[in-house]
Amino acid sequence: MLACLAFLPILVIIVLMAGMNWPAKKAVPVGWLLAAAIALVVWKMEPAAVLGASLYGALKGFDVLVIIFGAILLMNTLDESGAMATIKNGFMGVTKDRRIQAVIIGWMFGAFIEGAAGFGTPAALAGPLLVGMGFPPLAAAMVALIFNSTPVSFGCVGTPIFGAMSTLGANLTAAAAPVSAEAYKLGLTKYVALTHAVCGTFIPLLGICFLTRFFGEGRSIKPGLAAAPFAVFSGLCFTVPYLATAWLFGPEFPSLVGSLIGLPVVLYAAKSGFLAPKTAWEFVDSSKWEAGWKSAAQTAGASEEQSKMTMPMAWLPYVLIALLLVVTRVPSLGIKGWITQQAIALPAFFGYEKFKYAFQYLYLPGTVPFILVSLLMVPIHSMTRAQAARAWKATFRKCSGAAMALLFGVGMTHLMLNSNINPLKLDSMMVTMAKAAAGMFGAAWPLVSPFVGVLGAFISGSNTVSNILFSSFQFDVASQLGISHTLINTLQVVGGAVGNMICVNNVVAVCATVGTIGAEGAIIRRNFFPCAIYSLAAAFFVMFLMGITSLY
């Protein structure tokens, strides 16, 4: 009974978002209200403890919000300055093979945008670019979403990992874990990257097979398989530096560095015909396209965007971001220690020492480098005051909805985590749910675990929010079953990334940008299969790791 009551706030959020089409900014606060009521009435928590846990969680959510704000501000600034148009136009004319075009734009360029900005931006940018190159709009939307999976766990310089850790810190403290929160974060980063590298290397091949199966003249995967050498090579060009970066430097860099290294290599290979199929593959003539493939409205092709900016100048902000991240994140350079000490510390809320918050205003990547580089680009890119103002206004508009979901979502999670502060000596809501789940699925939990992450991304539209909602739950299930916390949380983070293929927010966004509004259901149905394949592959790989490692 208690487990059902503990799960009720999450169930209500799922029903409101997936069943009643409520936005997260409205559904999540309702979930928090219900969690607070259950904590007060059933768990008999003191009002001060409920409020303290919620405020502390909301401020941890504010940390994530600062990162999102900075990433979106940078993207809007580059849109206004013309840098993004220059970058897009640089891809035109590389190859006529539609399979290779899809890999370059959807996989490599999408990975770069994910590493730098995340939050639905990659598919929304890659989709229109593919349409501008002659792809059927429905095909562009489908394949852009499939490719936007492997890079997502380290999107927006590692925000999904930071989202997970915003709630896992409390678990690690409560569990008297043999590792610190920082060590756990680095371990989680390594095994998320390893799992993605093993499974994600084949995502370019899976994506083009689906492309040729649904949009080729023969409706067959054979043309996709014919491009397997180039597709797998492109997968490795991203996942090898991605994996190495995660193991050496942590969660901020993998997607950004993997794409910065892999993109020029794949572009050069495509131009030179390296591993490319001998015969270029093309869609049937547009006059023979099915009605559902087409855009319901005219959308401008990417090649029509004009910008006088040079390519090196357009890429300069991302070079600066990479340099600043290295300088501020590598301990041996001596700056990281000083930056992490710059913080605004608040006293413990209502006397509860575990609810002490410190805002590390320089260490959050939202400020350095994102906001800093955005400000620098105004004079460097010769932007007008009006252009800069539009970028800031657009960023505030886009973040306003995310703010409500994040603040209340992390607040609710911390409330549920700390609901063991009660006179009845009851376990926390998270532990109560975990015990029930462990009893229900037992040793089969690793097969279920990634789909919990997928579900979180599906209903919230975000790997970050999925991790905030379910990482602590997954941690507690691992505790109940006596299996690796790190590897179970790996499946949560990977599942949340894979769920981007089908999450409602991303599907709606990309359909809107390519003009296929109304086709969302068809895309979700088709993309469920690569989503399930990826999730099961990750589950079996992690089960293999559980047999050969003894990670905490």
XYZ file of C-alpha atoms in Angstrom:
552
model
C 0.000 0.000 0.000
C 2.781 2.434 0.946
C 4.633 1.662 -2.300
C 1.513 2.507 -4.316
C 1.104 5.790 -2.456
C 4.805 6.610 -2.961
C 4.496 5.972 -6.688
C 1.300 8.003 -7.017
C 2.968 11.426 -7.693
C 5.033 9.931 -10.533
C 1.990 8.095 -11.904
C -0.029 11.323 -11.890
C 2.732 13.104 -13.829
C 2.795 10.276 -16.390
C -0.990 10.331 -16.811
C -1.169 14.125 -17.083
C 1.651 14.302 -19.651
C 1.206 11.128 -21.690
C -2.539 10.695 -21.327
C -3.874 14.233 -21.074
C -1.132 16.010 -23.041
C -0.284 18.432 -20.240
C 3.084 20.200 -20.565
C 5.744 19.343 -17.994
C 5.603 22.871 -16.532
C 2.019 22.158 -15.382
C 2.145 18.429 -14.658
C 5.288 18.349 -12.515
C 4.107 20.973 -9.974
C 0.928 18.902 -9.511
C 3.127 15.892 -8.819
C 5.072 17.862 -6.201
C 1.863 18.998 -4.492
C 0.662 15.410 -4.277
C 4.047 14.212 -2.966
C 3.997 16.940 -0.321
C 0.470 15.981 0.753
C 1.418 12.292 1.033
C 4.574 13.195 2.974
C 2.553 15.249 5.466
C -0.465 12.953 5.856
C 0.950 9.434 5.439
C 4.668 9.769 6.295
C 3.816 12.359 9.003
C 6.743 14.587 8.060
C 7.057 17.965 9.737
C 6.045 20.855 7.440
C 9.528 22.360 7.921
C 11.163 19.137 6.663
C 8.859 19.005 3.628
C 9.605 22.623 2.789
C 13.335 22.297 3.487
C 13.751 19.245 1.239
C 11.703 20.880 -1.510
C 13.625 24.173 -1.388
C 16.963 22.394 -1.395
C 15.874 20.300 -4.381
C 14.567 23.361 -6.227
C 17.948 25.078 -5.840
C 19.714 21.963 -7.149
C 17.327 22.193 -10.090
C 18.353 25.830 -10.506
C 21.933 24.633 -11.105
C 20.689 22.565 -14.046
C 18.560 25.465 -15.280
C 21.609 27.751 -15.450
C 23.328 25.251 -17.753
C 20.255 25.015 -19.989
C 19.936 28.798 -20.116
C 23.553 29.258 -21.157
C 23.388 26.577 -23.859
C 20.203 27.972 -25.405
C 21.552 31.526 -25.205
C 24.644 30.501 -27.157
C 22.520 28.808 -29.835
C 20.241 31.851 -30.165
C 23.248 34.181 -30.316
C 24.787 32.183 -33.163
C 21.465 32.121 -34.994
C 21.254 35.910 -34.768
C 24.884 36.493 -35.771
C 24.670 34.269 -38.877
C 27.230 31.768 -37.611
C 24.767 28.861 -37.650
C 23.779 29.579 -41.275
C 27.467 29.513 -42.277
C 27.992 26.190 -40.497
C 24.918 24.656 -42.142
C 25.851 25.821 -45.638
C 29.309 24.298 -45.233
C 27.746 20.842 -45.457
C 26.157 21.394 -48.841
C 27.671 19.607 -51.837
C 29.805 17.070 -49.932
C 28.110 13.984 -51.465
C 25.006 13.059 -53.448
C 24.426 9.778 -51.582
C 21.431 10.274 -49.305
C 22.645 7.649 -46.845
C 25.939 9.457 -46.339
C 24.212 12.842 -46.156
C 21.993 11.478 -43.382
C 25.016 10.247 -41.431
C 26.950 13.514 -41.801
C 24.060 15.800 -40.861
C 21.953 13.635 -38.547
C 24.695 11.706 -36.775
C 27.848 13.844 -36.774
C 26.474 17.400 -36.920
C 23.587 16.414 -34.651
C 26.078 15.000 -32.134
C 27.997 18.265 -32.171
C 24.846 20.324 -31.519
C 23.841 17.876 -28.776
C 27.220 18.217 -27.076
C 27.037 22.001 -27.212
C 23.335 22.691 -26.643
C 21.140 19.594 -26.245
C 17.505 19.801 -25.107
C 15.861 18.905 -28.440
C 18.012 21.293 -30.492
C 19.902 18.695 -32.616
C 16.924 17.053 -34.324
C 15.184 20.415 -34.724
C 18.281 21.757 -36.541
C 19.266 18.627 -38.471
C 15.721 17.922 -39.727
C 15.250 21.176 -41.695
C 18.819 20.935 -42.977
C 18.109 17.485 -44.446
C 14.855 18.771 -45.941
C 16.819 21.600 -47.544
C 19.082 18.982 -49.121
C 16.099 17.188 -50.683
C 14.971 14.650 -48.072
C 11.267 13.888 -47.646
C 10.306 15.823 -44.498
C 9.015 12.695 -42.730
C 12.279 10.853 -43.479
C 14.327 13.788 -42.197
C 12.373 13.878 -38.940
C 12.576 10.127 -38.374
C 16.290 9.683 -38.997
C 17.299 12.859 -37.126
C 15.534 11.523 -34.025
C 17.129 8.061 -34.301
C 20.611 9.571 -34.492
C 19.930 11.878 -31.547
C 20.486 9.165 -28.955
C 24.104 8.172 -28.304
C 25.350 11.755 -27.740
C 22.459 12.705 -25.439
C 23.847 11.390 -22.138
C 26.634 13.976 -22.378
C 24.571 16.615 -24.129
C 24.879 20.268 -23.145
C 28.318 19.553 -21.633
C 27.133 16.701 -19.444
C 23.893 18.131 -18.074
C 22.086 14.727 -17.912
C 24.866 13.399 -15.674
C 24.688 16.506 -13.491
C 20.913 16.031 -13.361
C 21.358 12.477 -12.101
C 23.921 13.565 -9.510
C 21.649 16.363 -8.288
C 19.601 13.645 -6.590
C 22.125 10.814 -6.197
C 24.289 12.783 -3.771
C 21.665 12.266 -1.096
C 21.576 8.496 -1.789
C 25.352 8.211 -1.513
C 25.357 10.040 1.817
C 22.499 7.989 3.219
C 24.010 4.716 2.052
C 27.448 5.434 3.587
C 28.873 4.493 0.204
C 32.544 3.503 -0.170
C 32.959 6.214 -2.837
C 32.446 9.956 -2.821
C 29.842 11.667 -4.972
C 32.616 12.903 -7.296
C 34.102 9.417 -7.673
C 30.653 7.961 -8.297
C 29.978 10.598 -10.979
C 33.228 9.755 -12.767
C 32.507 6.021 -12.578
C 29.006 6.556 -13.900
C 30.408 8.693 -16.708
C 32.869 5.987 -17.739
C 30.338 3.169 -17.919
C 27.632 5.247 -19.594
C 30.199 6.134 -22.273
C 31.347 2.513 -22.596
C 27.787 1.228 -22.998
C 26.943 3.910 -25.543
C 30.202 3.296 -27.435
C 29.537 -0.429 -27.767
C 25.880 -0.055 -28.785
C 25.912 3.386 -30.369
C 28.648 2.663 -32.889
C 26.003 0.801 -34.916
C 23.313 3.509 -34.686
C 24.359 5.164 -37.999
C 23.845 1.801 -39.710
C 20.522 1.212 -37.957
C 19.351 4.709 -38.911
C 20.109 4.386 -42.618
C 18.575 0.891 -42.710
C 15.338 2.378 -41.397
C 15.706 5.205 -43.922
C 15.947 2.850 -46.902
C 13.319 0.479 -45.482
C 10.612 3.125 -45.163
C 11.614 5.640 -47.839
C 13.431 3.653 -50.515
C 11.901 2.564 -53.792
C 12.242 -1.121 -52.913
C 11.285 -0.661 -49.242
C 14.286 -2.775 -48.241
C 17.134 -2.535 -45.732
C 19.587 -3.847 -48.368
C 20.637 -0.362 -49.600
C 21.250 0.552 -45.985
C 23.394 -2.533 -45.403
C 25.338 -1.703 -48.575
C 26.587 1.437 -46.816
C 27.525 -0.494 -43.655
C 31.313 0.082 -43.931
C 30.902 3.868 -44.082
C 28.181 3.866 -41.408
C 30.189 1.820 -38.900
C 33.305 3.878 -39.684
C 31.307 7.037 -38.945
C 30.056 5.485 -35.729
C 33.632 4.776 -34.632
C 34.803 8.259 -35.635
C 32.475 9.600 -32.956
C 32.406 6.887 -30.282
C 36.192 6.298 -30.007
C 37.108 9.899 -29.040
C 33.809 10.085 -27.132
C 34.779 7.097 -24.991
C 38.368 8.223 -24.488
C 37.242 11.705 -23.446
C 34.734 10.343 -20.912
C 37.354 8.140 -19.269
C 40.021 10.855 -19.200
C 38.109 14.061 -18.466
C 34.586 13.381 -17.180
C 31.040 14.118 -18.367
C 31.368 17.617 -19.845
C 33.396 16.789 -22.936
C 32.508 13.433 -24.595
C 29.827 14.457 -27.118
C 31.462 17.788 -27.895
C 34.971 16.404 -28.401
C 33.754 13.230 -30.123
C 31.932 15.283 -32.754
C 34.667 17.926 -33.111
C 37.154 15.150 -33.916
C 34.802 12.873 -35.836
C 33.019 15.445 -38.007
C 36.026 16.607 -40.080
C 37.219 13.006 -40.447
C 33.827 11.856 -41.745
C 33.532 14.873 -44.047
C 36.966 14.139 -45.537
C 36.097 10.446 -45.941
C 32.824 11.319 -47.691
C 34.512 13.783 -50.073
C 37.231 11.283 -50.963
C 34.825 8.344 -51.298
C 36.508 6.341 -48.544
C 34.393 3.230 -47.736
C 31.469 4.839 -49.597
C 29.176 2.611 -51.700
C 30.029 2.592 -55.413
C 26.483 3.604 -56.360
C 24.844 6.614 -54.776
C 21.411 5.949 -53.294
C 18.571 8.372 -53.961
C 14.920 8.720 -52.982
C 12.273 8.177 -55.635
C 11.273 11.293 -57.565
C 9.374 13.736 -55.351
C 6.328 13.399 -57.619
C 6.019 9.802 -56.371
C 6.307 10.608 -52.667
C 3.436 9.472 -50.502
C 1.291 12.247 -49.074
C 2.457 11.477 -45.532
C 6.100 12.037 -46.492
C 5.594 15.646 -47.474
C 5.493 18.889 -45.572
C 2.074 20.374 -44.908
C 3.579 23.836 -45.333
C 6.438 25.395 -47.227
C 9.701 25.246 -45.277
C 12.778 27.108 -46.330
C 15.717 24.939 -47.310
C 18.881 25.362 -45.322
C 20.843 26.384 -48.407
C 18.661 29.476 -48.759
C 20.020 30.970 -45.534
C 22.631 33.600 -46.325
C 25.571 34.651 -44.182
C 28.740 36.540 -45.015
C 30.590 35.090 -42.040
C 33.648 32.951 -42.735
C 33.722 29.327 -41.605
C 36.570 29.786 -39.057
C 34.734 32.741 -37.502
C 31.493 30.721 -37.319
C 33.242 27.854 -35.497
C 35.235 30.165 -33.193
C 32.714 30.124 -30.291
C 32.837 26.330 -30.122
C 36.626 26.347 -30.158
C 36.541 28.824 -27.268
C 34.045 26.635 -25.399
C 36.263 23.570 -25.793
C 39.332 25.499 -24.586
C 37.546 27.016 -21.593
C 36.125 23.655 -20.569
C 39.579 22.062 -20.687
C 41.182 24.909 -18.727
C 38.495 24.921 -16.030
C 37.988 21.137 -15.725
C 41.493 19.627 -15.816
C 42.803 19.696 -12.205
C 46.481 19.732 -13.177
C 46.104 23.167 -14.776
C 45.397 24.647 -11.349
C 42.246 26.625 -12.154
C 39.581 24.056 -11.308
C 40.318 24.151 -7.587
C 39.976 27.925 -7.393
C 36.789 28.034 -9.504
C 35.024 25.366 -7.457
C 35.686 27.387 -4.284
C 33.847 30.409 -5.665
C 30.365 29.834 -4.286
C 27.412 31.523 -2.647
C 26.591 29.383 0.392
C 23.216 29.465 2.108
C 22.544 28.410 5.705
C 20.850 25.069 6.319
C 17.121 25.267 5.689
C 15.099 25.121 8.944
C 18.082 23.725 10.833
C 18.410 20.543 8.730
C 22.154 20.243 8.018
C 21.594 17.986 5.011
C 19.741 20.836 3.302
C 22.721 23.182 2.865
C 23.066 24.631 -0.648
C 26.007 26.362 -2.331
C 25.795 27.995 -5.774
C 29.093 27.460 -7.641
C 28.505 30.317 -10.042
C 31.779 30.004 -11.970
C 32.018 26.207 -12.133
C 28.607 25.677 -13.724
C 29.164 25.431 -17.515
C 26.090 27.594 -18.025
C 28.093 30.626 -16.908
C 31.631 29.626 -17.927
C 31.814 29.022 -20.822
C 28.279 29.404 -22.284
C 27.126 32.827 -21.105
C 30.674 34.162 -21.220
C 31.202 33.067 -24.845
C 27.739 34.349 -25.812
C 28.698 37.800 -24.506
C 32.063 37.693 -26.272
C 30.437 36.841 -29.607
C 28.444 40.082 -29.648
C 31.503 42.247 -30.483
C 33.500 39.481 -32.208
C 30.649 38.685 -34.631
C 29.781 42.393 -34.975
C 26.247 41.862 -33.712
C 23.920 44.781 -33.187
C 22.347 45.540 -29.823
C 18.959 44.510 -31.259
C 20.297 41.097 -32.354
C 21.785 40.446 -28.920
C 18.543 41.517 -27.241
C 16.489 39.137 -29.430
C 18.794 36.258 -28.473
C 18.366 36.964 -24.754
C 14.595 37.449 -25.010
C 14.164 34.208 -26.962
C 16.256 32.367 -24.365
C 14.184 33.638 -21.439
C 10.989 32.612 -23.264
C 12.230 29.105 -23.940
C 13.562 28.579 -20.413
C 10.465 29.804 -18.604
C 8.614 26.508 -19.097
C 11.691 24.407 -18.347
C 12.170 26.340 -15.092
C 8.874 25.179 -13.599
C 9.476 21.540 -14.562
C 13.041 21.501 -13.247
C 12.491 23.377 -9.977
C 9.436 21.357 -8.984
C 10.806 18.094 -10.439
C 14.055 18.160 -8.471
C 12.172 19.507 -5.445
C 9.770 16.563 -5.586
C 12.609 14.060 -5.982
C 14.508 15.408 -2.965
C 11.300 15.410 -0.931
C 10.723 11.754 -1.786
C 14.373 10.942 -1.045
C 14.268 12.599 2.365
C 10.818 11.461 3.452
C 12.556 9.100 5.886
C 12.738 12.164 8.191
C 9.538 11.153 9.928
C 8.439 10.165 13.463
C 7.035 6.829 12.253
C 10.527 5.595 11.253
C 9.214 4.718 7.780
C 11.596 4.236 4.871
C 11.690 7.069 2.355
C 9.245 6.970 -0.533
C 12.105 6.068 -2.896
C 13.251 3.131 -0.766
C 9.652 1.961 -0.355
C 9.140 1.946 -4.136
C 12.515 0.284 -4.673
C 11.680 -2.576 -2.311
C 8.442 -3.209 -4.174
C 10.147 -3.123 -7.589
C 12.950 -5.408 -6.406
C 10.409 -7.912 -5.135
C 8.454 -7.784 -8.384
C 11.293 -8.126 -10.945
C 14.209 -9.526 -8.949
C 17.242 -10.513 -11.007
C 15.492 -9.447 -14.223
C 15.688 -5.766 -13.216
C 18.614 -4.943 -15.591
C 16.284 -5.762 -18.498
C 13.652 -3.385 -17.109
C 16.014 -0.618 -16.009
C 16.715 1.103 -19.374
C 13.007 1.228 -20.167
C 12.432 3.195 -16.947
C 14.850 5.761 -18.401
C 13.030 5.638 -21.742
C 9.718 6.218 -19.976
C 11.127 9.218 -18.127
C 12.381 10.780 -21.359
C 9.141 9.972 -23.180
C 6.967 11.788 -20.671
C 9.336 14.673 -19.897
C 11.149 15.218 -23.197
C 14.521 15.211 -21.477
C 17.245 12.759 -20.472
C 18.094 15.215 -17.688
C 14.580 15.233 -16.235
C 14.325 11.446 -16.603
C 17.521 11.099 -14.573
C 16.240 13.546 -11.952
C 13.000 11.590 -11.591
C 14.358 8.043 -11.591
C 18.111 7.869 -10.797
C 17.523 7.681 -7.045
C 14.787 5.091 -7.551
C 17.154 2.957 -9.662
C 19.907 3.371 -7.056
C 17.602 2.090 -4.327
C 16.468 -0.875 -6.432
C 20.141 -1.805 -6.894
C 20.589 -1.584 -3.111
C 17.642 -3.906 -2.523
C 18.921 -6.453 -5.050
C 22.572 -6.214 -4.012
C 23.790 -5.400 -7.532
C 25.978 -2.631 -8.896
C 24.529 0.827 -8.294
C 26.808 2.313 -10.939
C 25.742 -0.101 -13.666
C 22.028 0.159 -12.886
C 22.293 3.950 -13.005
C 24.217 3.500 -16.256
C 21.132 1.833 -17.728
C 18.949 4.674 -16.422
C 21.105 7.323 -18.098
C 21.458 5.333 -21.336
C 17.721 4.594 -21.429
C 16.932 8.268 -20.911
C 19.152 9.123 -23.868
C 17.640 6.456 -26.124
C 14.166 7.674 -25.183
C 14.903 10.873 -27.113
C 14.054 8.921 -30.278
C 10.409 8.797 -29.247
C 9.917 11.479 -26.598
C 6.861 13.587 -27.314
C 8.584 16.970 -26.956
C 11.337 16.175 -29.456
C 8.983 14.526 -31.951
C 6.613 17.499 -31.855
C 9.519 19.955 -32.194
C 11.105 18.276 -35.202
C 7.736 17.726 -36.924
C 7.001 21.421 -36.503
C 10.339 22.458 -37.993
C 10.026 20.214 -41.065
C 6.291 20.838 -41.530
C 4.943 17.340 -40.821
C 2.610 18.229 -37.957
C 0.150 15.349 -37.547
C 2.739 12.644 -38.296
C 3.969 12.433 -34.705
C 2.233 9.113 -34.036
C 3.752 7.472 -37.114
C 7.246 8.568 -36.104
C 6.846 7.355 -32.516
C 5.585 3.960 -33.730
C 8.475 3.522 -36.170
C 11.174 4.833 -33.853
C 10.017 2.592 -31.014
C 11.797 -0.327 -32.718
C 15.315 1.189 -32.844
C 14.630 2.530 -29.338
C 13.824 -0.983 -28.062
C 16.776 -2.548 -29.927
C 19.200 -0.030 -28.416
C 17.738 -0.418 -24.895
C 17.917 -4.220 -24.950
C 21.438 -4.177 -26.397
C 22.494 -1.872 -23.549
C 20.782 -4.123 -20.980
C 22.537 -7.275 -22.190
C 25.896 -5.509 -22.368
C 25.533 -4.221 -18.799
C 24.495 -7.677 -17.611
C 27.726 -8.943 -19.175
C 29.668 -6.243 -17.294
C 27.949 -7.264 -14.046
C 29.359 -10.744 -14.540
C 32.964 -9.574 -14.910
C 33.184 -6.490 -12.640
C 32.462 -5.706 -9.002
C 31.623 -2.011 -9.225
C 29.845 -0.367 -6.314
